Tab-separated table of C-alpha atoms and ligand atoms in Angstrom:
chain	number	residue	atom	x	y	z
A	1	MET	CA	-168.902	239.455	-187.677
A	2	GLN	CA	-169.866	236.206	-185.965
A	3	SER	CA	-173.120	237.867	-184.937
A	4	LEU	CA	-173.897	238.797	-188.575
A	5	VAL	CA	-173.305	235.183	-189.655
A	6	ALA	CA	-175.539	233.933	-186.836
A	7	GLU	CA	-178.236	236.481	-187.741
A	8	LEU	CA	-178.164	235.449	-191.413
A	9	GLU	CA	-178.253	231.763	-190.471
A	10	ARG	CA	-181.389	232.381	-188.446
A	11	CYS	CA	-182.991	234.429	-191.178
A	12	LEU	CA	-182.173	232.121	-194.115
A	13	GLY	CA	-182.688	228.767	-192.401
A	14	ALA	CA	-180.974	225.439	-193.069
A	15	GLY	CA	-178.952	225.496	-196.297
A	16	GLY	CA	-179.448	229.229	-196.626
A	17	LEU	CA	-175.989	230.259	-195.536
A	18	VAL	CA	-172.564	228.794	-196.224
A	19	SER	CA	-169.736	230.227	-194.135
A	20	GLY	CA	-166.136	229.656	-193.086
A	21	GLU	CA	-163.900	227.281	-195.027
A	22	THR	CA	-166.855	225.827	-196.965
A	23	ALA	CA	-167.649	229.284	-198.349
A	24	ALA	CA	-164.030	229.751	-199.386
A	25	GLU	CA	-164.025	226.337	-201.121
A	26	GLN	CA	-167.262	227.035	-202.964
A	27	ALA	CA	-166.003	230.400	-204.168
A	28	PHE	CA	-164.453	229.019	-207.326
A	29	SER	CA	-165.000	229.815	-210.980
A	30	PRO	CA	-162.766	228.925	-213.935
A	31	TRP	CA	-163.635	232.313	-215.447
A	32	THR	CA	-163.274	234.900	-212.753
A	33	ARG	CA	-161.699	235.696	-209.381
A	34	LEU	CA	-164.224	235.437	-206.553
A	35	GLY	CA	-161.963	235.954	-203.519
A	36	LYS	CA	-162.781	234.496	-200.103
A	37	PRO	CA	-166.243	235.652	-199.056
A	38	MET	CA	-167.093	235.771	-195.359
A	39	ALA	CA	-170.215	233.794	-196.220
A	40	ILE	CA	-172.421	232.860	-199.165
A	41	ALA	CA	-176.062	233.780	-198.574
A	42	ARG	CA	-178.592	231.775	-200.601
A	43	PRO	CA	-181.978	233.442	-200.155
A	44	ARG	CA	-185.175	231.841	-201.475
A	45	SER	CA	-187.274	234.977	-201.816
A	46	THR	CA	-187.091	238.700	-202.484
A	47	GLN	CA	-187.909	239.306	-198.830
A	48	GLU	CA	-184.909	237.203	-197.795
A	49	VAL	CA	-182.690	239.185	-200.201
A	50	ALA	CA	-183.920	242.352	-198.493
A	51	GLU	CA	-183.183	240.823	-195.064
A	52	VAL	CA	-179.622	239.977	-196.090
A	53	LEU	CA	-179.037	243.526	-197.320
A	54	ARG	CA	-180.508	245.090	-194.187
A	55	SER	CA	-178.476	242.843	-191.861
A	56	ALA	CA	-175.241	243.363	-193.785
A	57	GLY	CA	-175.866	247.107	-193.924
A	58	ARG	CA	-176.333	247.292	-190.143
A	59	ALA	CA	-173.083	245.376	-189.653
A	60	GLY	CA	-171.259	247.512	-192.212
A	61	VAL	CA	-170.372	244.482	-194.343
A	62	SER	CA	-170.385	244.628	-198.152
A	63	VAL	CA	-172.671	242.488	-200.286
A	64	VAL	CA	-171.660	241.153	-203.699
A	65	PRO	CA	-174.438	239.673	-205.866
A	66	TRP	CA	-173.589	236.378	-207.559
A	67	GLY	CA	-175.215	234.916	-210.654
A	68	GLY	CA	-173.572	232.172	-212.716
A	69	ARG	CA	-170.082	233.543	-212.010
A	70	THR	CA	-169.119	233.494	-215.674
A	71	GLY	CA	-168.202	237.184	-215.855
A	72	LEU	CA	-164.786	238.096	-217.177
A	73	VAL	CA	-163.999	241.376	-215.378
A	74	ASP	CA	-163.932	240.321	-211.687
A	75	GLY	CA	-167.324	241.942	-211.080
A	76	ALA	CA	-168.208	239.177	-208.586
A	77	LEU	CA	-165.043	239.365	-206.464
A	78	ALA	CA	-166.337	239.039	-202.903
A	79	GLU	CA	-163.241	239.103	-200.693
A	80	GLY	CA	-164.381	239.450	-197.070
A	81	ALA	CA	-167.926	240.262	-198.186
A	82	ILE	CA	-171.258	238.477	-198.094
A	83	ALA	CA	-171.694	236.826	-201.494
A	84	LEU	CA	-175.400	236.969	-202.319
A	85	SER	CA	-176.131	234.000	-204.556
A	86	LEU	CA	-179.522	233.981	-206.277
A	87	GLU	CA	-179.185	230.279	-207.189
A	88	ARG	CA	-182.234	229.183	-205.180
A	89	MET	CA	-184.461	231.854	-206.743
A	90	ASN	CA	-184.609	230.113	-210.106
A	91	ALA	CA	-188.287	229.652	-210.925
A	92	ILE	CA	-189.877	230.505	-214.237
A	93	GLU	CA	-193.014	232.079	-212.793
A	94	GLU	CA	-195.095	232.641	-215.898
A	95	ILE	CA	-195.058	232.645	-219.667
A	96	ASP	CA	-197.765	234.821	-221.185
A	97	ALA	CA	-198.279	233.586	-224.736
A	98	VAL	CA	-200.674	236.408	-225.616
A	99	GLY	CA	-198.521	239.253	-224.348
A	100	SER	CA	-195.318	237.371	-225.332
A	101	THR	CA	-193.652	237.830	-221.960
A	102	MET	CA	-191.803	235.615	-219.504
A	103	THR	CA	-191.659	236.356	-215.793
A	104	VAL	CA	-188.647	234.694	-214.258
A	105	GLN	CA	-186.538	234.782	-211.098
A	106	ALA	CA	-182.982	236.058	-211.215
A	107	GLY	CA	-181.255	232.746	-210.430
A	108	CYS	CA	-182.734	230.909	-213.416
A	109	VAL	CA	-180.000	229.748	-215.820
A	110	LEU	CA	-180.283	231.500	-219.187
A	111	GLU	CA	-180.431	228.274	-221.188
A	112	ARG	CA	-183.371	227.032	-219.094
A	113	ALA	CA	-185.263	230.262	-219.688
A	114	CYS	CA	-184.615	229.957	-223.441
A	115	GLU	CA	-185.796	226.327	-223.435
A	116	ALA	CA	-188.955	227.268	-221.558
A	117	ALA	CA	-189.751	229.997	-224.090
A	118	ASP	CA	-189.160	227.516	-226.906
A	119	ALA	CA	-191.445	224.918	-225.290
A	120	ALA	CA	-194.170	227.581	-225.148
A	121	GLY	CA	-193.773	228.262	-228.878
A	122	LEU	CA	-191.934	231.550	-228.326
A	123	PHE	CA	-188.354	232.772	-228.539
A	124	LEU	CA	-185.968	234.374	-226.043
A	125	PRO	CA	-183.214	235.509	-228.419
A	126	LEU	CA	-180.411	236.100	-225.904
A	127	ASP	CA	-177.581	233.654	-226.654
A	128	LEU	CA	-174.005	233.549	-225.453
A	129	GLY	CA	-171.211	231.054	-224.828
A	130	ALA	CA	-171.944	230.881	-221.074
A	131	ARG	CA	-175.633	230.095	-221.708
A	132	GLY	CA	-175.493	226.909	-219.563
A	133	SER	CA	-174.224	228.703	-216.432
A	134	ALA	CA	-175.068	232.406	-216.755
A	135	THR	CA	-178.220	233.448	-214.931
A	136	VAL	CA	-181.014	235.860	-215.750
A	137	GLY	CA	-179.921	238.203	-212.946
A	138	GLY	CA	-176.345	238.095	-214.197
A	139	VAL	CA	-177.158	238.828	-217.825
A	140	ILE	CA	-179.366	241.735	-216.738
A	141	SER	CA	-176.819	243.166	-214.316
A	142	THR	CA	-174.143	243.049	-217.008
A	143	ASN	CA	-176.431	243.889	-219.956
A	144	ALA	CA	-175.010	240.837	-221.727
A	145	GLY	CA	-174.752	240.881	-225.521
A	146	GLY	CA	-173.804	237.678	-227.272
A	147	ASN	CA	-174.457	236.203	-230.674
A	148	ARG	CA	-177.710	237.749	-231.895
A	149	VAL	CA	-177.295	241.409	-230.956
A	150	ILE	CA	-177.261	242.474	-234.591
A	151	ARG	CA	-180.911	241.449	-234.882
A	152	TYR	CA	-182.396	241.555	-231.369
A	153	GLY	CA	-180.176	243.953	-229.399
A	154	MET	CA	-178.536	243.540	-226.015
A	155	THR	CA	-180.239	242.231	-222.855
A	156	ARG	CA	-181.479	245.790	-222.241
A	157	ASP	CA	-183.611	245.535	-225.369
A	158	MET	CA	-185.317	242.359	-224.147
A	159	ILE	CA	-186.325	243.476	-220.645
A	160	LEU	CA	-189.741	245.013	-220.045
A	161	GLY	CA	-189.590	245.134	-216.286
A	162	LEU	CA	-187.754	243.917	-213.237
A	163	GLU	CA	-187.753	243.801	-209.484
A	164	ALA	CA	-184.664	244.921	-207.594
A	165	VAL	CA	-183.670	245.332	-203.976
A	166	LEU	CA	-181.732	248.428	-202.962
A	167	ALA	CA	-178.804	248.469	-200.548
A	168	ASP	CA	-181.089	249.444	-197.643
A	169	GLY	CA	-183.466	246.555	-198.335
A	170	THR	CA	-186.119	248.582	-200.177
A	171	VAL	CA	-187.840	246.438	-202.811
A	172	ILE	CA	-188.425	248.221	-206.128
A	173	PRO	CA	-191.262	246.418	-207.923
A	174	ALA	CA	-190.813	247.628	-211.499
A	175	MET	CA	-192.322	244.528	-213.112
A	176	ASN	CA	-193.700	246.346	-216.147
A	177	ARG	CA	-195.162	244.118	-218.896
A	178	LEU	CA	-196.135	246.840	-221.321
A	179	ILE	CA	-194.182	247.610	-224.456
A	180	LYS	CA	-195.228	251.254	-224.282
A	181	ASN	CA	-195.102	252.911	-220.892
A	182	ASN	CA	-193.878	256.496	-220.796
A	183	THR	CA	-194.625	257.281	-217.189
A	184	GLY	CA	-191.580	259.064	-215.899
A	185	TYR	CA	-188.066	257.741	-215.402
A	186	ASP	CA	-187.414	254.243	-216.711
A	187	ILE	CA	-186.187	252.887	-213.399
A	188	LYS	CA	-185.322	249.386	-214.626
A	189	GLN	CA	-182.518	250.840	-216.742
A	190	LEU	CA	-180.649	251.803	-213.565
A	191	PHE	CA	-180.206	248.139	-212.744
A	192	ILE	CA	-179.477	246.852	-216.242
A	193	GLY	CA	-175.750	246.931	-216.874
A	194	SER	CA	-174.826	248.506	-213.519
A	195	GLU	CA	-173.141	245.251	-212.420
A	196	GLY	CA	-174.892	244.942	-209.069
A	197	THR	CA	-173.656	248.308	-207.790
A	198	LEU	CA	-177.100	249.958	-207.558
A	199	GLY	CA	-179.358	247.086	-206.534
A	200	VAL	CA	-179.835	243.326	-206.598
A	201	VAL	CA	-182.061	242.146	-209.458
A	202	THR	CA	-184.428	239.492	-208.098
A	203	ARG	CA	-187.052	238.988	-210.842
A	204	ALA	CA	-187.577	240.145	-214.404
A	205	VAL	CA	-190.047	240.292	-217.264
A	206	PHE	CA	-188.573	239.377	-220.643
A	207	ARG	CA	-190.173	240.416	-223.882
A	208	LEU	CA	-190.315	237.275	-226.027
A	209	GLN	CA	-190.260	237.117	-229.808
A	210	ALA	CA	-191.957	234.980	-232.421
A	211	LYS	CA	-190.221	231.621	-232.661
A	212	PRO	CA	-188.334	231.366	-235.943
A	213	ALA	CA	-189.372	228.403	-238.065
A	214	ALA	CA	-186.290	228.592	-240.251
A	215	GLN	CA	-182.644	228.835	-239.265
A	216	ASN	CA	-180.027	229.028	-241.978
A	217	THR	CA	-176.352	228.960	-241.142
A	218	GLY	CA	-173.346	229.390	-243.367
A	219	PHE	CA	-169.598	229.334	-242.931
A	220	LEU	CA	-167.713	231.619	-245.302
A	221	ALA	CA	-164.130	232.456	-246.189
A	222	VAL	CA	-163.201	236.042	-247.012
A	223	ASP	CA	-159.817	237.172	-248.263
A	224	GLY	CA	-159.663	240.869	-247.360
A	225	PHE	CA	-160.930	243.042	-244.523
A	226	GLU	CA	-162.523	245.548	-246.875
A	227	ALA	CA	-164.905	242.807	-248.081
A	228	LEU	CA	-166.305	242.241	-244.558
A	229	PRO	CA	-168.440	245.405	-244.121
A	230	LYS	CA	-169.643	245.077	-247.711
A	231	LEU	CA	-170.608	241.463	-247.089
A	232	LEU	CA	-172.374	242.427	-243.872
A	233	ARG	CA	-174.393	245.129	-245.635
A	234	ARG	CA	-175.294	242.848	-248.531
A	235	MET	CA	-176.412	239.964	-246.335
A	236	ASP	CA	-178.403	242.241	-244.062
A	237	SER	CA	-180.301	244.000	-246.835
A	238	GLU	CA	-180.789	241.025	-249.150
A	239	LEU	CA	-182.026	238.787	-246.358
A	240	GLY	CA	-184.602	241.457	-245.514
A	241	GLY	CA	-183.501	241.918	-241.910
A	242	ALA	CA	-183.386	238.187	-241.129
A	243	LEU	CA	-179.622	238.207	-240.497
A	244	SER	CA	-179.140	237.318	-236.829
A	245	ALA	CA	-175.409	236.591	-236.557
A	246	PHE	CA	-172.287	237.792	-238.328
A	247	GLU	CA	-169.371	236.343	-236.402
A	248	VAL	CA	-165.865	236.832	-237.737
A	249	MET	CA	-162.826	234.726	-236.879
A	250	TRP	CA	-159.326	235.917	-237.673
A	251	PRO	CA	-156.968	233.156	-238.934
A	252	GLU	CA	-155.085	232.678	-235.631
A	253	PHE	CA	-158.378	231.956	-233.897
A	254	TYR	CA	-159.505	229.585	-236.655
A	255	GLU	CA	-156.259	227.644	-236.395
A	256	LEU	CA	-156.547	227.285	-232.610
A	257	VAL	CA	-160.115	225.964	-232.696
A	258	THR	CA	-159.524	223.526	-235.579
A	259	THR	CA	-156.309	221.826	-234.438
A	260	GLU	CA	-155.396	219.425	-231.616
A	261	PRO	CA	-156.116	219.476	-228.723
A	262	ALA	CA	-159.284	221.301	-229.799
A	263	ALA	CA	-162.141	218.957	-230.758
A	264	GLY	CA	-163.058	221.003	-233.836
A	265	ARG	CA	-161.793	220.421	-237.371
A	266	PRO	CA	-161.689	222.833	-240.312
A	267	ILE	CA	-164.989	223.450	-242.071
A	268	LEU	CA	-163.211	225.343	-244.838
A	269	PRO	CA	-159.508	224.929	-245.652
A	270	PRO	CA	-157.077	226.973	-243.542
A	271	GLY	CA	-155.161	229.853	-245.077
A	272	HIS	CA	-157.906	232.408	-245.663
A	273	ALA	CA	-157.741	235.877	-244.146
A	274	PHE	CA	-161.128	235.667	-242.388
A	275	TYR	CA	-163.823	233.112	-241.594
A	276	VAL	CA	-167.378	234.298	-241.100
A	277	LEU	CA	-170.253	232.462	-239.463
A	278	VAL	CA	-173.525	233.894	-240.736
A	279	GLU	CA	-176.991	232.940	-239.587
A	280	ALA	CA	-180.482	234.054	-240.564
A	281	LEU	CA	-183.723	233.388	-238.712
A	282	GLY	CA	-186.990	233.442	-240.599
A	283	ALA	CA	-190.511	232.114	-240.880
A	284	ASP	CA	-190.522	229.954	-244.000
A	285	PRO	CA	-188.184	226.923	-244.037
A	286	GLU	CA	-188.345	226.348	-247.789
A	287	ALA	CA	-188.313	229.903	-249.147
A	288	ASP	CA	-185.819	231.179	-246.538
A	289	GLY	CA	-183.382	228.359	-247.306
A	290	GLU	CA	-183.538	229.112	-251.033
A	291	ARG	CA	-183.097	232.828	-250.419
A	292	PHE	CA	-180.112	232.226	-248.130
A	293	GLU	CA	-178.360	230.045	-250.716
A	294	ALA	CA	-179.151	232.506	-253.502
A	295	VAL	CA	-177.615	235.396	-251.543
A	296	LEU	CA	-174.507	233.321	-250.811
A	297	ALA	CA	-174.234	232.392	-254.510
A	298	GLN	CA	-174.328	236.096	-255.411
A	299	VAL	CA	-171.641	237.137	-252.943
A	300	LEU	CA	-169.471	234.244	-254.157
A	301	ASP	CA	-170.035	235.411	-257.742
A	302	ASP	CA	-169.134	238.969	-256.808
A	303	GLY	CA	-165.939	237.811	-255.136
A	304	LEU	CA	-166.859	239.173	-251.683
A	305	VAL	CA	-166.670	235.593	-250.461
A	306	VAL	CA	-164.130	233.071	-251.764
A	307	ASP	CA	-165.558	229.862	-250.303
A	308	ALA	CA	-168.758	228.932	-248.491
A	309	VAL	CA	-170.534	226.001	-246.841
A	310	VAL	CA	-174.186	225.950	-245.816
A	311	ALA	CA	-175.209	223.768	-242.856
A	312	LYS	CA	-177.477	220.977	-244.074
A	313	SER	CA	-178.401	219.637	-240.655
A	314	GLN	CA	-178.513	220.676	-237.028
A	315	ALA	CA	-175.302	218.675	-236.473
A	316	GLU	CA	-173.498	220.707	-239.134
A	317	ARG	CA	-174.837	223.942	-237.656
A	318	ASP	CA	-173.671	222.862	-234.197
A	319	ARG	CA	-170.225	222.115	-235.616
A	320	MET	CA	-169.967	225.665	-236.974
A	321	TRP	CA	-171.067	227.277	-233.709
A	322	ALA	CA	-168.813	224.955	-231.684
A	323	LEU	CA	-165.782	226.485	-233.421
A	324	ARG	CA	-166.942	229.992	-232.591
A	325	ASP	CA	-167.756	229.021	-228.994
A	326	ASP	CA	-164.487	227.175	-228.264
A	327	VAL	CA	-162.897	230.306	-226.812
A	328	ARG	CA	-160.943	228.302	-224.234
A	329	GLN	CA	-158.464	227.280	-226.952
A	330	THR	CA	-157.091	230.813	-226.938
A	331	ALA	CA	-155.594	230.174	-223.493
A	332	ARG	CA	-153.728	227.010	-224.403
A	333	ASN	CA	-150.357	228.614	-225.190
A	334	GLY	CA	-149.839	230.253	-221.813
A	335	PRO	CA	-151.210	233.223	-219.919
A	336	THR	CA	-153.359	235.651	-221.877
A	337	VAL	CA	-155.204	238.902	-221.351
A	338	VAL	CA	-158.761	238.959	-222.698
A	339	PHE	CA	-160.259	242.108	-224.218
A	340	ASP	CA	-163.780	243.001	-225.268
A	341	ILE	CA	-163.736	246.239	-227.185
A	342	SER	CA	-166.042	248.141	-229.499
A	343	LEU	CA	-165.167	250.465	-232.322
A	344	PRO	CA	-166.622	251.659	-235.614
A	345	ILE	CA	-166.079	249.008	-238.309
A	346	PRO	CA	-164.091	251.370	-240.592
A	347	GLU	CA	-161.587	251.870	-237.737
A	348	MET	CA	-161.014	248.167	-237.031
A	349	GLN	CA	-158.327	247.316	-239.520
A	350	GLY	CA	-156.157	250.335	-238.665
A	351	TYR	CA	-156.646	249.784	-234.966
A	352	LEU	CA	-155.660	246.117	-235.094
A	353	THR	CA	-152.568	246.878	-237.172
A	354	GLU	CA	-151.558	249.512	-234.613
A	355	VAL	CA	-152.063	247.149	-231.657
A	356	ARG	CA	-150.276	244.255	-233.379
A	357	GLN	CA	-147.264	246.417	-234.219
A	358	ALA	CA	-147.080	247.852	-230.716
A	359	LEU	CA	-147.248	244.383	-229.144
A	360	THR	CA	-144.590	242.796	-231.344
A	361	ALA	CA	-142.315	245.834	-231.034
A	362	ARG	CA	-142.320	245.269	-227.288
A	363	TRP	CA	-142.567	241.456	-227.192
A	364	PRO	CA	-141.345	239.922	-230.474
A	365	LYS	CA	-143.158	236.628	-229.758
A	366	ALA	CA	-146.458	238.283	-228.837
A	367	GLN	CA	-149.600	236.528	-230.060
A	368	LEU	CA	-152.845	238.335	-230.782
A	369	THR	CA	-155.936	236.247	-231.427
A	370	VAL	CA	-158.999	238.101	-232.670
A	371	PHE	CA	-162.634	237.124	-233.158
A	372	GLY	CA	-165.931	238.743	-232.501
A	373	HIS	CA	-169.332	240.063	-233.350
A	374	LEU	CA	-168.249	242.248	-236.256
A	375	GLY	CA	-171.802	243.242	-237.076
A	376	ASP	CA	-171.997	244.940	-233.667
A	377	GLY	CA	-168.567	246.564	-233.920
A	378	ASN	CA	-167.470	244.265	-231.086
A	379	LEU	CA	-164.130	242.463	-231.161
A	380	HIS	CA	-162.594	240.114	-228.635
A	381	LEU	CA	-158.818	240.351	-228.552
A	382	ILE	CA	-156.738	237.749	-226.729
A	383	ALA	CA	-153.163	238.833	-226.170
A	384	GLY	CA	-150.382	236.557	-224.960
A	385	VAL	CA	-146.798	237.715	-224.557
A	386	GLY	CA	-145.446	234.906	-222.369
A	387	ASP	CA	-145.110	237.159	-219.323
A	388	PRO	CA	-147.903	237.078	-216.728
A	389	LYS	CA	-146.613	240.335	-215.215
A	390	ALA	CA	-147.114	242.250	-218.465
A	391	ARG	CA	-150.867	242.666	-218.028
A	392	HIS	CA	-150.860	246.391	-217.297
A	393	ASP	CA	-148.540	247.184	-220.188
A	394	ILE	CA	-150.647	245.132	-222.610
A	395	GLU	CA	-153.798	246.908	-221.417
A	396	GLU	CA	-152.209	250.270	-222.096
A	397	LEU	CA	-151.363	249.233	-225.653
A	398	VAL	CA	-154.859	247.893	-226.338
A	399	TYR	CA	-157.005	250.519	-224.579
A	400	ARG	CA	-155.189	253.794	-225.230
A	401	PRO	CA	-155.696	253.908	-229.033
A	402	LEU	CA	-159.466	253.406	-228.645
A	403	GLN	CA	-160.369	256.892	-227.489
A	404	ALA	CA	-159.129	258.669	-230.626
A	405	ARG	CA	-160.976	256.132	-232.782
A	406	GLY	CA	-164.296	256.551	-230.958
A	407	GLY	CA	-164.117	253.093	-229.397
A	408	SER	CA	-165.168	251.611	-226.055
A	409	VAL	CA	-163.069	249.634	-223.559
A	410	SER	CA	-166.020	247.351	-222.898
A	411	ALA	CA	-168.537	246.238	-225.486
A	412	GLU	CA	-170.352	243.571	-223.489
A	413	HIS	CA	-168.271	242.278	-220.559
A	414	GLY	CA	-168.661	245.345	-218.340
A	415	ILE	CA	-166.141	247.205	-216.180
A	416	GLY	CA	-166.020	245.185	-212.946
A	417	LEU	CA	-162.620	245.715	-211.367
A	418	GLN	CA	-160.523	244.983	-214.415
A	419	LYS	CA	-161.302	248.068	-216.469
A	420	LEU	CA	-161.694	250.681	-213.725
A	421	ALA	CA	-158.591	252.543	-214.793
A	422	TYR	CA	-159.867	252.860	-218.351
A	423	LEU	CA	-163.508	253.800	-217.809
A	424	SER	CA	-162.584	257.462	-218.229
A	425	THR	CA	-161.243	256.805	-221.736
A	426	SER	CA	-164.761	255.806	-222.836
A	427	ARG	CA	-166.941	258.144	-220.745
A	428	SER	CA	-166.800	261.918	-220.203
A	429	PRO	CA	-166.112	263.560	-216.818
A	430	ALA	CA	-169.716	264.793	-216.675
A	431	GLU	CA	-171.037	261.277	-217.279
A	432	LEU	CA	-168.768	259.853	-214.581
A	433	ALA	CA	-169.896	262.533	-212.121
A	434	LEU	CA	-173.545	261.685	-212.805
A	435	MET	CA	-172.824	257.973	-212.293
A	436	ARG	CA	-171.284	258.808	-208.886
A	437	THR	CA	-174.320	260.924	-207.960
A	438	ILE	CA	-176.644	258.025	-208.785
A	439	LYS	CA	-174.511	255.537	-206.852
A	440	ALA	CA	-174.425	257.821	-203.807
A	441	ALA	CA	-178.198	258.315	-203.932
A	442	LEU	CA	-179.030	254.600	-204.154
A	443	ASP	CA	-176.266	253.202	-201.975
A	444	PRO	CA	-175.025	256.029	-199.702
A	445	LYS	CA	-172.998	253.681	-197.485
A	446	GLY	CA	-171.341	251.952	-200.440
A	447	VAL	CA	-172.454	248.477	-199.351
A	448	LEU	CA	-173.377	247.011	-202.745
A	449	ASN	CA	-170.553	245.489	-204.790
A	450	PRO	CA	-168.147	248.193	-203.603
A	451	GLY	CA	-165.212	249.200	-205.757
A	452	LYS	CA	-166.738	247.845	-208.972
A	453	VAL	CA	-167.476	249.996	-212.037
A	454	LEU	CA	-166.669	253.366	-210.435
A	455	GLY	CA	-163.798	252.324	-208.147
B	1	ZN	ZN1	-168.801	238.084	-227.106
């Protein structure tokens, strides 16, 4: 193994490889387990990425791609492996204002890419809590979702093309910039959402959108679950498709993010059954603002909403989003298990009642905190039972009821290592067999992020 480290040091040059104790020290993330990698390779070019993969392949050592290391399913665990960090490949190569595309390297932090699009008068709609650390390569490899999926889709819907390096070092230049291109298999899709098990994403072409001139944000209180889907439908149709976020907070979540030691304070009084953050993006600041307030007045009149505040400034808008983003508060009462599930909206209430009852039957002091992107059918559940060893049993209670309700064990966080045992509850045997065929074809020696997704 010393010879592999020496070979990579030669190939990557000064600062290109971190090994030994330094690598172990740098392998830290507050979000996810990273293990102790043999070394952290920091290539500066696609060719260097290919070199790392070829060298590691010859030595029979695994390679685990690293982005911002903000994943939540241990997809970047690199115990004994070469961690392949794209951090030095972070350039924004081009913004094409006519074609509305951005060509960017995988190590670029998402927030920087969004700011660059904004500065060019365009819009990269992908937005999530980890925006300041997550990288372009990471959001592509995990097909990240986030806060505007209801309007703009997942990462998959924003990617026109990409470049990836296969396990044997072959570079796949699929840097398509066309919106319409039906020329055989859509190869980029293999690398989007496959969590670094089929190839290392090195560059990408984003499809950008028109920059919204108007952003209207409201914070609403709702007193019954049955009002939520009705409210969602009303807002979506009456805002003419401008609705870009419909984030729901259950009362336990709202209490955690509005009380000490959290920095946030209540925007609406506590005690309601649900709090909803709604946002619309449009083109006309004056008319869109009036429309937004008129729609809110109607839903208040109709009783779908019992209280509402509209943000009158960017600071007020930030205050609303800060509550939704302050997910760390859910961990303040001891160890928790974090879930990211999907299910049809009509199934949600029954499902949550079932999970809550099962948890408290087993652990009378169990806490279940719920919030999520209701418009996408995506809920985040945070379960704490005061026993760090209970993880497996909690997972069983949360995941098992999903299959019968047509749900998914992962809406946007991926499978990584944490959900391996439950992948088969969301995918059919034939689908799993096809996934294994694809993995074997692209990475026959099992070098790339081994053990993740398919086990
Ligand atoms: Zn989320």
